[in-house]
Short mmCIF file of C-alpha atoms in Angstrom, two decimals:
data_model
loop_
_atom_site.label_atom_id
_atom_site.label_comp_id
_atom_site.label_asym_id
_atom_site.label_seq_id
_atom_site.Cartn_x
_atom_site.Cartn_y
_atom_site.Cartn_z
CA MET A 1 0.07 -0.04 0.06
CA GLY A 2 1.57 3.25 -1.18
CA TYR A 3 1.50 6.84 0.21
CA VAL A 4 -0.48 9.87 -0.96
CA VAL A 5 1.80 12.97 -2.08
CA LEU A 6 0.36 16.16 -1.01
CA HIS A 7 2.73 19.19 -1.21
CA ILE A 8 1.51 22.77 -0.52
CA GLU A 9 3.68 25.87 -0.89
CA LYS A 10 3.40 29.62 -1.08
CA ALA A 11 3.82 31.19 -4.50
CA ALA A 12 5.70 34.49 -4.92
CA GLY A 13 3.94 37.38 -6.76
CA THR A 14 1.97 36.40 -9.84
CA ASP A 15 3.87 32.99 -10.01
CA ALA A 16 4.52 33.52 -13.68
CA ALA A 17 7.35 30.75 -13.76
CA MET A 18 5.05 28.04 -12.41
CA SER A 19 2.30 29.18 -14.75
CA GLY A 20 4.62 28.60 -17.67
CA HIS A 21 5.43 25.00 -16.29
CA VAL A 22 1.77 24.03 -15.76
CA GLU A 23 0.69 25.36 -19.02
CA ARG A 24 3.74 23.80 -20.73
CA ARG A 25 4.98 27.07 -22.17
CA ILE A 26 8.11 25.96 -20.51
CA THR A 27 9.03 22.50 -21.16
CA PRO A 28 11.11 20.70 -18.46
CA ALA A 29 13.63 17.88 -19.67
CA ASN A 30 11.68 15.17 -18.03
CA VAL A 31 8.40 15.78 -20.09
CA ILE A 32 7.58 13.59 -23.16
CA THR A 33 6.41 16.25 -25.53
CA THR A 34 4.45 13.72 -27.66
CA LEU A 35 2.12 13.03 -24.73
CA THR A 36 1.50 16.63 -23.69
CA TYR A 37 -1.79 16.65 -25.68
CA LEU A 38 -3.10 14.33 -23.03
CA ASN A 39 -2.62 16.78 -20.12
CA GLU A 40 -6.20 17.92 -18.87
CA GLU A 41 -7.55 21.02 -17.20
CA LEU A 42 -9.84 19.86 -14.38
CA VAL A 43 -11.23 23.42 -13.50
CA GLU A 44 -13.00 25.46 -15.92
CA PHE A 45 -11.92 29.04 -16.08
CA PRO A 46 -14.59 31.91 -15.72
CA LYS A 47 -15.89 33.50 -18.75
CA GLY A 48 -13.10 35.84 -20.24
CA VAL A 49 -10.28 34.24 -18.30
CA THR A 50 -7.85 32.36 -20.41
CA ASN A 51 -4.95 31.18 -18.26
CA ARG A 52 -3.88 30.60 -14.65
CA THR A 53 -2.37 34.00 -13.97
CA GLU A 54 -5.69 35.68 -14.99
CA ALA A 55 -7.64 33.25 -12.90
CA ILE A 56 -5.71 34.23 -9.79
CA GLN A 57 -6.47 37.79 -10.41
CA HIS A 58 -10.04 37.33 -11.27
CA ARG A 59 -10.67 35.44 -7.92
CA LEU A 60 -8.94 38.44 -5.98
CA ASP A 61 -10.98 41.01 -7.84
CA ASN A 62 -14.30 39.18 -7.21
CA ALA A 63 -13.79 37.84 -3.71
CA GLY A 64 -15.09 41.04 -1.83
CA LEU A 65 -11.81 41.92 -0.14
CA GLU A 66 -12.20 45.14 1.91
CA ARG A 67 -8.23 45.45 2.61
CA LYS A 68 -5.74 46.48 -0.13
CA ILE A 69 -3.48 43.59 -1.01
CA GLY A 70 0.16 44.27 0.12
CA LYS A 71 3.01 44.30 -2.17
CA ASN A 72 4.53 41.05 -0.73
CA GLN A 73 1.43 39.51 0.27
CA VAL A 74 1.03 35.76 -0.95
CA ARG A 75 -1.63 35.77 -3.50
CA ALA A 76 -1.70 31.98 -4.26
CA LEU A 77 -0.71 28.71 -2.90
CA ARG A 78 0.91 25.90 -5.10
CA VAL A 79 -0.65 22.41 -4.43
CA MET A 80 0.81 19.14 -5.86
CA LEU A 81 -1.19 15.84 -5.58
CA SER A 82 -0.05 12.45 -6.51
CA GLY A 83 0.98 9.09 -5.14
CA SER A 84 3.73 6.70 -5.10
CA PRO A 85 5.16 6.07 -8.70
CA GLU A 86 4.24 2.48 -8.56
CA ASP A 87 0.70 3.00 -7.13
CA MET A 88 -0.03 5.93 -9.73
CA LYS A 89 1.15 3.34 -12.35
CA ARG A 90 -1.19 0.66 -11.05
CA ILE A 91 -4.18 3.29 -10.81
CA ARG A 92 -3.44 4.27 -14.34
CA GLN A 93 -3.40 0.68 -15.66
CA ALA A 94 -6.65 -0.29 -13.78
CA GLY A 95 -8.38 2.68 -15.69
CA GLN A 96 -9.02 4.55 -12.39
CA LEU A 97 -6.96 7.60 -13.34
CA ASP A 98 -10.05 9.84 -14.25
CA ALA A 99 -11.80 8.86 -11.09
CA TRP A 100 -8.63 9.61 -8.99
CA ALA A 101 -8.35 13.07 -10.58
CA LYS A 102 -12.01 13.95 -9.92
CA ASP A 103 -11.85 12.88 -6.38
CA SER A 104 -8.64 14.69 -6.00
CA CYS A 105 -10.23 17.85 -7.35
CA GLY A 106 -13.41 17.28 -5.21
CA TRP A 107 -11.13 17.16 -2.08
CA LEU A 108 -9.34 20.40 -3.08
CA GLN A 109 -12.74 22.09 -3.54
CA LYS A 110 -14.18 20.88 -0.30
CA THR A 111 -11.10 21.80 1.79
CA PHE A 112 -10.21 25.25 0.42
CA GLY A 113 -13.52 26.34 -1.20
CA LYS A 114 -14.80 25.80 -4.72
CA GLU A 115 -14.35 29.28 -5.69
CA ASN A 116 -10.83 29.48 -4.22
CA VAL A 117 -9.38 26.61 -6.40
CA VAL A 118 -8.71 28.55 -9.58
CA SER A 119 -6.91 25.97 -11.44
CA ALA A 120 -6.09 22.27 -11.54
CA VAL A 121 -4.06 20.56 -14.30
CA LEU A 122 -3.64 16.80 -14.70
CA HIS A 123 -0.03 16.04 -16.17
CA LEU A 124 -0.01 12.91 -17.92
CA ASP A 125 3.30 13.58 -20.16
CA GLU A 126 5.63 12.86 -17.15
CA LYS A 127 6.37 9.30 -15.83
CA THR A 128 4.25 9.75 -12.71
CA PRO A 129 0.71 11.32 -13.22
CA HIS A 130 0.04 14.26 -10.86
CA ILE A 131 -2.01 17.27 -10.52
CA HIS A 132 -0.77 20.86 -10.15
CA ALA A 133 -3.49 22.94 -8.49
CA THR A 134 -3.66 26.62 -7.54
CA VAL A 135 -5.51 27.85 -4.41
CA VAL A 136 -6.23 31.45 -3.65
CA PRO A 137 -5.88 31.63 0.08
CA ILE A 138 -9.19 33.51 1.02
CA THR A 139 -10.72 32.69 4.24
CA ARG A 140 -13.36 34.15 6.78
CA GLY A 141 -13.56 34.59 10.50
CA GLU A 142 -11.18 36.00 13.10
CA ARG A 143 -7.55 36.06 12.23
CA ARG A 144 -5.51 33.28 13.91
CA LYS A 145 -2.91 35.56 15.48
CA ALA A 146 -5.64 37.77 16.91
CA LYS A 147 -7.49 34.88 18.30
CA LEU A 148 -4.42 33.67 20.10
CA GLU A 149 -3.77 37.04 21.41
CA ARG A 150 -7.36 37.28 22.68
CA GLU A 151 -6.99 34.01 24.50
CA LYS A 152 -3.88 35.01 25.94
CA ASN A 153 -5.32 38.15 27.21
CA ALA A 154 -8.36 36.25 28.60
CA GLN A 155 -6.11 34.11 30.70
CA SER A 156 -4.25 37.13 32.08
CA GLY A 157 -7.52 38.72 32.96
CA LYS A 158 -7.08 41.58 30.49
CA ARG A 159 -10.17 42.84 28.83
CA THR A 160 -10.53 42.48 24.97
CA TYR A 161 -13.09 42.92 22.43
CA ARG A 162 -13.87 40.28 19.76
CA THR A 163 -14.64 41.52 16.27
CA LYS A 164 -18.00 40.71 14.80
CA LYS A 165 -17.01 40.89 11.21
CA ASP A 166 -17.08 37.78 9.17
CA ARG A 167 -15.59 39.26 6.12
CA PRO A 168 -13.51 37.50 3.25
CA ARG A 169 -9.73 38.25 3.74
CA LEU A 170 -6.57 37.10 2.13
CA CYS A 171 -4.35 35.08 4.51
CA ALA A 172 -2.01 32.33 3.63
CA ASP A 173 -0.62 31.88 7.10
CA ASP A 174 -4.11 31.18 8.50
CA VAL A 175 -4.66 28.45 5.52
CA MET A 176 -1.22 27.01 6.13
CA ALA A 177 -1.27 26.75 9.88
CA ARG A 178 0.63 23.76 11.29
CA ASP A 179 -2.39 22.00 12.59
CA LYS A 180 -4.23 22.56 9.27
CA LEU A 181 -1.41 21.25 7.17
CA LYS A 182 -1.42 18.08 9.19
CA ALA A 183 -5.20 17.87 8.77
CA TYR A 184 -4.85 18.19 5.02
CA GLN A 185 -2.51 15.10 4.88
CA THR A 186 -5.10 13.04 6.90
CA THR A 187 -8.09 14.06 5.02
CA TYR A 188 -6.56 13.66 1.65
CA ALA A 189 -5.50 10.09 2.55
CA GLU A 190 -9.02 9.38 3.78
CA ALA A 191 -10.19 10.52 0.36
CA MET A 192 -7.56 8.53 -1.37
CA ALA A 193 -7.87 5.24 0.64
CA LYS A 194 -10.28 3.51 -2.01
CA TYR A 195 -7.21 3.70 -4.51
CA GLY A 196 -4.94 1.83 -2.09
CA LEU A 197 -3.10 5.00 -0.92
CA GLN A 198 -2.44 6.04 2.70
CA ARG A 199 -1.05 8.82 4.85
CA GLY A 200 2.66 9.22 5.14
CA ILE A 201 4.32 8.74 8.42
CA GLU A 202 3.49 11.62 10.70
CA GLY A 203 6.50 13.36 12.20
CA SER A 204 8.80 12.05 9.34
CA GLU A 205 11.77 14.25 8.71
CA ALA A 206 11.70 13.65 4.88
CA LYS A 207 11.77 16.67 3.00
CA HIS A 208 9.98 17.39 -0.31
CA ILE A 209 11.80 18.61 -3.26
CA SER A 210 10.50 19.77 -6.42
CA THR A 211 11.02 17.91 -9.73
CA GLN A 212 13.07 20.95 -11.07
CA GLN A 213 15.39 20.92 -7.96
CA TYR A 214 15.67 17.02 -8.09
CA TYR A 215 17.04 17.12 -11.79
CA ARG A 216 19.16 20.01 -10.91
CA GLU A 217 20.87 18.23 -8.04
CA VAL A 218 21.23 15.26 -10.26
CA PHE A 219 22.83 17.20 -12.88
CA VAL A 220 25.20 19.15 -10.47
CA ARG A 221 26.10 15.71 -8.64
CA LYS A 222 26.94 14.22 -12.02
CA ASN A 223 29.18 17.09 -13.01
CA GLU A 224 30.85 17.11 -9.57
CA ILE A 225 31.62 13.36 -9.90
CA ALA A 226 32.95 13.81 -13.46
CA LYS A 227 35.29 16.56 -12.17
CA GLN A 228 36.37 14.35 -9.38
CA VAL A 229 37.16 11.63 -11.81
CA GLU A 230 39.29 14.06 -14.03
CA ASN A 231 41.22 15.18 -10.87
CA LEU A 232 41.95 11.68 -9.78
CA LYS A 233 43.14 10.68 -13.18
CA GLU A 234 45.24 13.71 -13.18
CA GLN A 235 46.65 12.84 -9.71
CA ARG A 236 47.19 9.15 -10.68
CA GLN A 237 49.24 10.37 -13.86
CA THR A 238 51.31 12.75 -11.66
CA LEU A 239 52.03 9.93 -9.22
CA THR A 240 53.03 7.49 -12.14
CA VAL A 241 55.51 10.17 -13.27
CA ASP A 242 56.87 10.53 -9.64
CA ILE A 243 57.21 6.66 -9.28
CA ALA A 244 59.17 6.54 -12.67
CA ALA A 245 61.52 9.36 -11.46
CA LEU A 246 62.17 7.60 -8.07
CA GLN A 247 62.65 4.27 -10.00
CA ALA A 248 65.23 5.95 -12.19
CA GLN A 249 67.08 7.30 -9.13
CA ARG A 250 67.02 3.97 -7.44
CA GLU A 251 68.41 2.39 -10.75
CA ALA A 252 71.12 5.15 -10.76
CA ALA A 253 72.19 4.49 -7.09
CA ARG A 254 72.41 0.79 -7.85
CA SER A 255 74.36 1.34 -10.87
CA GLU A 256 76.85 3.58 -9.02
CA LEU A 257 77.18 0.79 -6.33
CA THR A 258 77.91 -1.84 -9.11
CA GLN A 259 80.59 0.47 -10.78
CA THR A 260 82.38 0.95 -7.40
CA ARG A 261 82.56 -2.74 -6.79
CA ARG A 262 83.93 -3.15 -10.27
CA GLU A 263 86.67 -0.67 -9.73
CA ILE A 264 87.70 -2.26 -6.52
CA LYS A 265 88.10 -5.62 -8.34
CA THR A 266 89.97 -4.29 -11.24
CA ASP A 267 92.32 -1.78 -9.55
CA LYS A 268 95.58 -3.51 -9.35
CA LEU A 269 98.11 -0.72 -9.41
CA LYS A 270 100.43 -0.67 -6.56
CA GLY A 271 101.01 2.98 -6.45
CA VAL A 272 97.37 3.81 -6.16
CA ALA A 273 96.24 0.77 -4.46
CA VAL A 274 95.88 2.35 -1.03
CA ASP A 275 94.40 5.57 -2.44
CA ALA A 276 91.92 3.59 -4.72
CA THR A 277 90.97 1.14 -1.83
CA THR A 278 90.47 4.10 0.55
CA LYS A 279 88.30 6.10 -1.95
CA ALA A 280 86.37 3.02 -2.93
CA VAL A 281 85.62 2.17 0.65
CA GLU A 282 84.70 5.62 1.31
CA ARG A 283 82.43 5.63 -1.55
CA ILE A 284 80.85 2.11 -0.75
CA GLY A 285 80.53 3.19 2.86
CA ALA A 286 78.70 6.36 1.82
CA LEU A 287 76.45 4.37 -0.51
CA PHE A 288 75.67 1.77 2.17
CA HIS A 289 75.08 4.33 4.80
CA ASP A 290 73.15 6.76 2.54
CA PRO A 291 69.37 5.80 3.20
CA LYS A 292 68.26 7.08 -0.45
CA PRO A 293 67.75 3.56 -1.84
CA ALA A 294 65.69 2.36 1.20
CA ARG A 295 63.77 5.84 1.11
CA TYR A 296 63.06 5.46 -2.59
CA GLU A 297 61.59 2.01 -2.00
CA LYS A 298 59.42 3.37 0.73
CA GLN A 299 58.32 6.39 -1.38
CA ILE A 300 57.48 4.18 -4.28
CA ALA A 301 55.46 1.75 -1.97
CA ASP A 302 53.68 4.68 -0.50
CA LEU A 303 52.83 6.16 -3.69
CA GLN A 304 51.67 2.85 -5.19
CA GLY A 305 49.36 2.65 -2.27
CA VAL A 306 48.00 6.10 -2.96
CA ILE A 307 47.51 5.18 -6.62
CA ALA A 308 45.53 1.99 -5.57
CA ASP A 309 43.41 4.11 -3.39
CA LYS A 310 42.79 6.56 -6.18
CA ASP A 311 41.84 3.73 -8.52
CA LYS A 312 39.35 2.34 -6.05
CA CYS A 313 37.79 5.93 -5.76
CA ILE A 314 37.48 6.16 -9.43
CA GLY A 315 35.91 2.93 -9.73
CA GLN A 316 33.34 3.73 -7.15
CA LEU A 317 32.55 7.09 -8.82
CA GLN A 318 32.32 5.41 -12.15
CA GLN A 319 29.96 2.88 -10.80
CA GLU A 320 27.81 5.53 -9.25
CA ILE A 321 27.59 7.27 -12.79
CA LYS A 322 26.67 3.95 -14.22
CA THR A 323 23.93 3.33 -11.77
CA MET A 324 22.59 6.80 -12.29
CA GLN A 325 22.70 6.41 -16.09
CA ALA A 326 21.07 2.94 -15.69
CA GLY A 327 18.34 4.34 -13.65
CA ARG A 328 17.70 7.18 -16.15
CA GLU A 329 17.70 4.71 -18.97
CA LYS A 330 15.24 2.38 -17.19
CA GLU A 331 12.86 5.56 -16.71
CA VAL A 332 13.30 6.43 -20.45
CA ALA A 333 12.54 2.86 -21.40
CA ASP A 334 9.49 2.72 -19.22
CA LEU A 335 8.24 5.93 -20.74
CA LYS A 336 8.86 4.80 -24.26
CA GLN A 337 6.92 1.57 -23.44
CA GLU A 338 4.05 3.59 -22.03
CA THR A 339 4.20 5.90 -25.25
CA ARG A 340 4.15 2.88 -27.54
CA GLN A 341 1.04 1.60 -25.63
CA VAL A 342 -0.65 4.77 -25.91
CA VAL A 343 0.15 5.29 -29.56
CA LYS A 344 -1.24 1.66 -30.16
CA ALA A 345 -4.26 2.47 -28.37
CA LEU A 346 -4.76 5.59 -30.32
CA MET A 347 -4.36 3.78 -33.51
CA ARG A 348 -6.94 1.11 -32.58
CA VAL A 349 -9.25 4.04 -31.75
CA ASP A 350 -8.57 5.53 -34.90
CA ASN A 351 -9.25 2.25 -36.73
CA LEU A 352 -12.53 1.43 -35.02
CA CYS A 353 -13.78 5.10 -35.02
CA PRO A 354 -12.16 7.09 -37.78
CA TYR A 355 -14.46 9.96 -37.17
CA VAL A 356 -12.80 10.56 -33.67
CA LYS A 357 -9.66 12.40 -35.06
CA GLY A 358 -11.79 14.71 -37.06
CA LEU A 359 -13.91 15.43 -34.04
CA LEU A 360 -10.74 16.36 -31.90
CA LYS A 361 -10.01 19.14 -34.49
CA TRP A 362 -13.58 20.64 -33.64
CA GLU A 363 -12.91 20.93 -30.04
CA ASN A 364 -11.10 24.31 -30.28
CA TYR A 365 -13.91 25.46 -32.62
CA CYS A 366 -16.52 24.69 -29.92
CA LYS A 367 -14.48 26.55 -27.34
CA ASN A 368 -14.19 29.53 -29.53
CA VAL A 369 -17.86 29.60 -30.28
CA GLY A 370 -18.54 29.77 -26.47
CA LEU A 371 -19.72 26.20 -25.68
CA ASP A 372 -18.56 24.54 -22.36
CA LYS A 373 -17.37 20.99 -21.99
CA GLU A 374 -20.89 19.81 -21.35
CA GLY A 375 -22.04 21.38 -24.66
CA THR A 376 -19.01 20.15 -26.72
CA ARG A 377 -19.54 16.53 -25.22
CA ALA A 378 -23.38 16.87 -26.34
CA LEU A 379 -22.31 17.90 -29.88
CA PHE A 380 -19.80 15.06 -30.15
CA THR A 381 -22.62 12.56 -29.80
CA MET A 382 -24.15 13.73 -33.16
CA GLN A 383 -27.38 14.19 -31.63
CA PRO A 384 -29.43 17.56 -31.68
CA TYR A 385 -28.56 19.68 -28.72
CA ARG A 386 -30.83 22.55 -27.56
CA TYR A 387 -28.92 25.58 -26.46
CA THR A 388 -29.75 29.03 -25.03
CA GLY A 389 -26.88 31.56 -24.51
CA ASP A 390 -24.14 33.50 -26.15
CA LEU A 391 -22.58 32.26 -29.48
CA HIS A 392 -19.47 33.89 -30.85
CA SER A 393 -18.81 34.22 -34.52
CA ILE A 394 -15.00 33.85 -35.43
CA ARG A 395 -15.59 34.97 -38.86
CA TYR A 396 -17.37 38.23 -37.89
CA ASN A 397 -15.67 38.54 -34.39
CA HIS A 398 -19.08 39.22 -32.70
CA THR A 399 -21.28 37.57 -30.09
CA PHE A 400 -24.81 36.90 -30.56
CA TRP A 401 -27.59 35.83 -28.19
CA ALA A 402 -29.08 32.39 -29.10
CA ASN A 403 -32.49 31.49 -27.65
CA ASP A 404 -33.53 27.86 -27.68
CA ILE A 405 -31.83 27.00 -30.79
CA VAL A 406 -30.84 23.31 -31.91
CA LEU A 407 -26.96 22.66 -32.47
CA GLN A 408 -25.66 19.62 -34.11
CA LEU A 409 -22.52 18.18 -35.58
CA LYS A 410 -23.40 16.21 -38.90
CA PRO A 411 -21.00 13.99 -40.89
CA ASP A 412 -20.30 15.71 -44.20
CA LYS A 413 -17.37 14.49 -46.27
CA ASP A 414 -17.09 17.82 -47.94
CA GLY A 415 -16.98 19.82 -44.38
CA PRO A 416 -14.02 20.45 -42.33
CA SER A 417 -12.45 17.35 -41.05
CA GLY A 418 -15.50 15.40 -42.34
CA PHE A 419 -18.32 17.38 -40.30
CA ARG A 420 -20.50 20.37 -40.61
CA PHE A 421 -21.77 22.53 -37.75
CA THR A 422 -25.50 23.37 -38.02
CA ILE A 423 -27.80 25.62 -36.15
CA ASN A 424 -31.57 24.87 -36.59
CA GLY A 425 -30.69 22.37 -39.32
CA LYS A 426 -28.90 24.91 -41.42
CA ASP A 427 -25.16 25.75 -41.98
CA GLY A 428 -23.86 27.64 -38.77
CA ASP A 429 -22.30 30.49 -40.97
CA GLU A 430 -25.75 31.20 -42.53
CA TRP A 431 -27.22 31.53 -39.16
CA PHE A 432 -24.48 33.84 -37.93
CA ARG A 433 -24.80 35.96 -41.11
CA GLN A 434 -28.43 36.38 -40.52
CA GLN A 435 -28.00 37.19 -36.86
CA ARG A 436 -25.35 39.91 -37.90
CA LYS A 437 -27.84 41.32 -40.54
CA GLU A 438 -30.62 41.64 -37.96
CA PHE A 439 -28.35 43.32 -35.62
CA TYR A 440 -27.25 45.93 -38.05
CA GLU A 441 -30.69 46.72 -38.92
CA ARG A 442 -31.80 47.21 -35.50
CA ILE A 443 -29.22 49.93 -35.40
CA GLY A 444 -30.28 51.31 -38.63
CA ILE A 445 -27.51 50.04 -40.99
CA ASP A 446 -28.01 48.11 -44.36
CA ILE A 447 -25.01 46.08 -43.90
CA GLU A 448 -25.34 44.23 -47.25
CA ARG A 449 -25.45 47.44 -48.97
CA THR A 450 -22.65 48.94 -47.07
CA GLU A 451 -20.30 45.96 -47.94
CA GLN A 452 -21.46 46.16 -51.60
CA ARG A 453 -20.28 49.80 -51.78
CA ARG A 454 -17.11 49.03 -50.23
CA GLY A 455 -16.54 46.38 -52.81
CA ILE A 456 -17.29 48.78 -55.63
CA LYS A 457 -14.86 51.32 -54.10
CA ILE A 458 -12.14 48.61 -53.97
#
């Protein structure tokens, strides 16, 4: 049974860097770009909001805050939800990933307030599926520090007054109080128990590090090891040269001793016998009493021991590099295997339902027209869908009100991607053109005649 992963931290300023990571405008090295299209927005932005940064500001503007937001005040919290890598892989293979994401998002909204969870993105283009959520820390009630001060004064007998205001306020410290952080871990684990995940060990000294920090530390460690290996190789080369020099000196000393012995044996001249013998004895005595040969032997032995230690250290560092590379290669192999499985699944879907690929190209059109996810799903069933609300014309760059109309996507081999968008049984462009004409007539403009005149002038 694996553990849940829940990490909460304060964001600085508008948190633009994290927005780039979440929205994949910045692509980390561990991301499989061919799978980025699988990532999913779990929280729908309000109308007119297009990204995470705007969603944070929209919540702050519409929360009813009475105090001005300080320059250094925390505006948002980063929340990362996941589980042990092996367990997330098991959940994914069991087809429970969508349910896990829905329950995780539900826990966020229940814990922090639905309006305060302004963004939640499921990332499926990395090895371990996870959710990056953004919470604006708006709370109500008495401030935690003020409450503690009031309770302290009450114990000392000092009279205090409790505020009756219950206004929304921006306070990350209250949301991230120590007791609340522990409670978050417990309640999230309870929500995830049905997926075989449990709470981490309470009081553990393990520290969370971000993915970026992990890969940065791995990269720095690898470079440090490589530099150490190069330094050790240089030291070994230097020691090898020193050993060669000492060996040469030792051989020179032995050669000198051999030459002296030969001179003693061959010097037969009577006149110089005493002098030669005396000099030879002095030289031999100097050589035998000179500790250089023994010292050279000891230095060589010591240097060879140092070289052996360096070689052992180099071997350990090289083994560590191989282990790191093997782990990285295994991760890449696993991701490639998952990618192949996903591609095969997509190919099977394309073979069994060839129209699906065409429908995917209509998703952005539906979003630009103004339909939400529910409306888009209804259209993709190919059934008539009754709709009341705003519809935006991309061609005329204008939004029109639609009252109880019938929308439908119909297969059409001559249409874009094999489909045609119809309104009340007619081509969508025709309906938009008619609505535009009626709009200009209401304000006293004959748009058709105006366009004809412009065409003549051109």
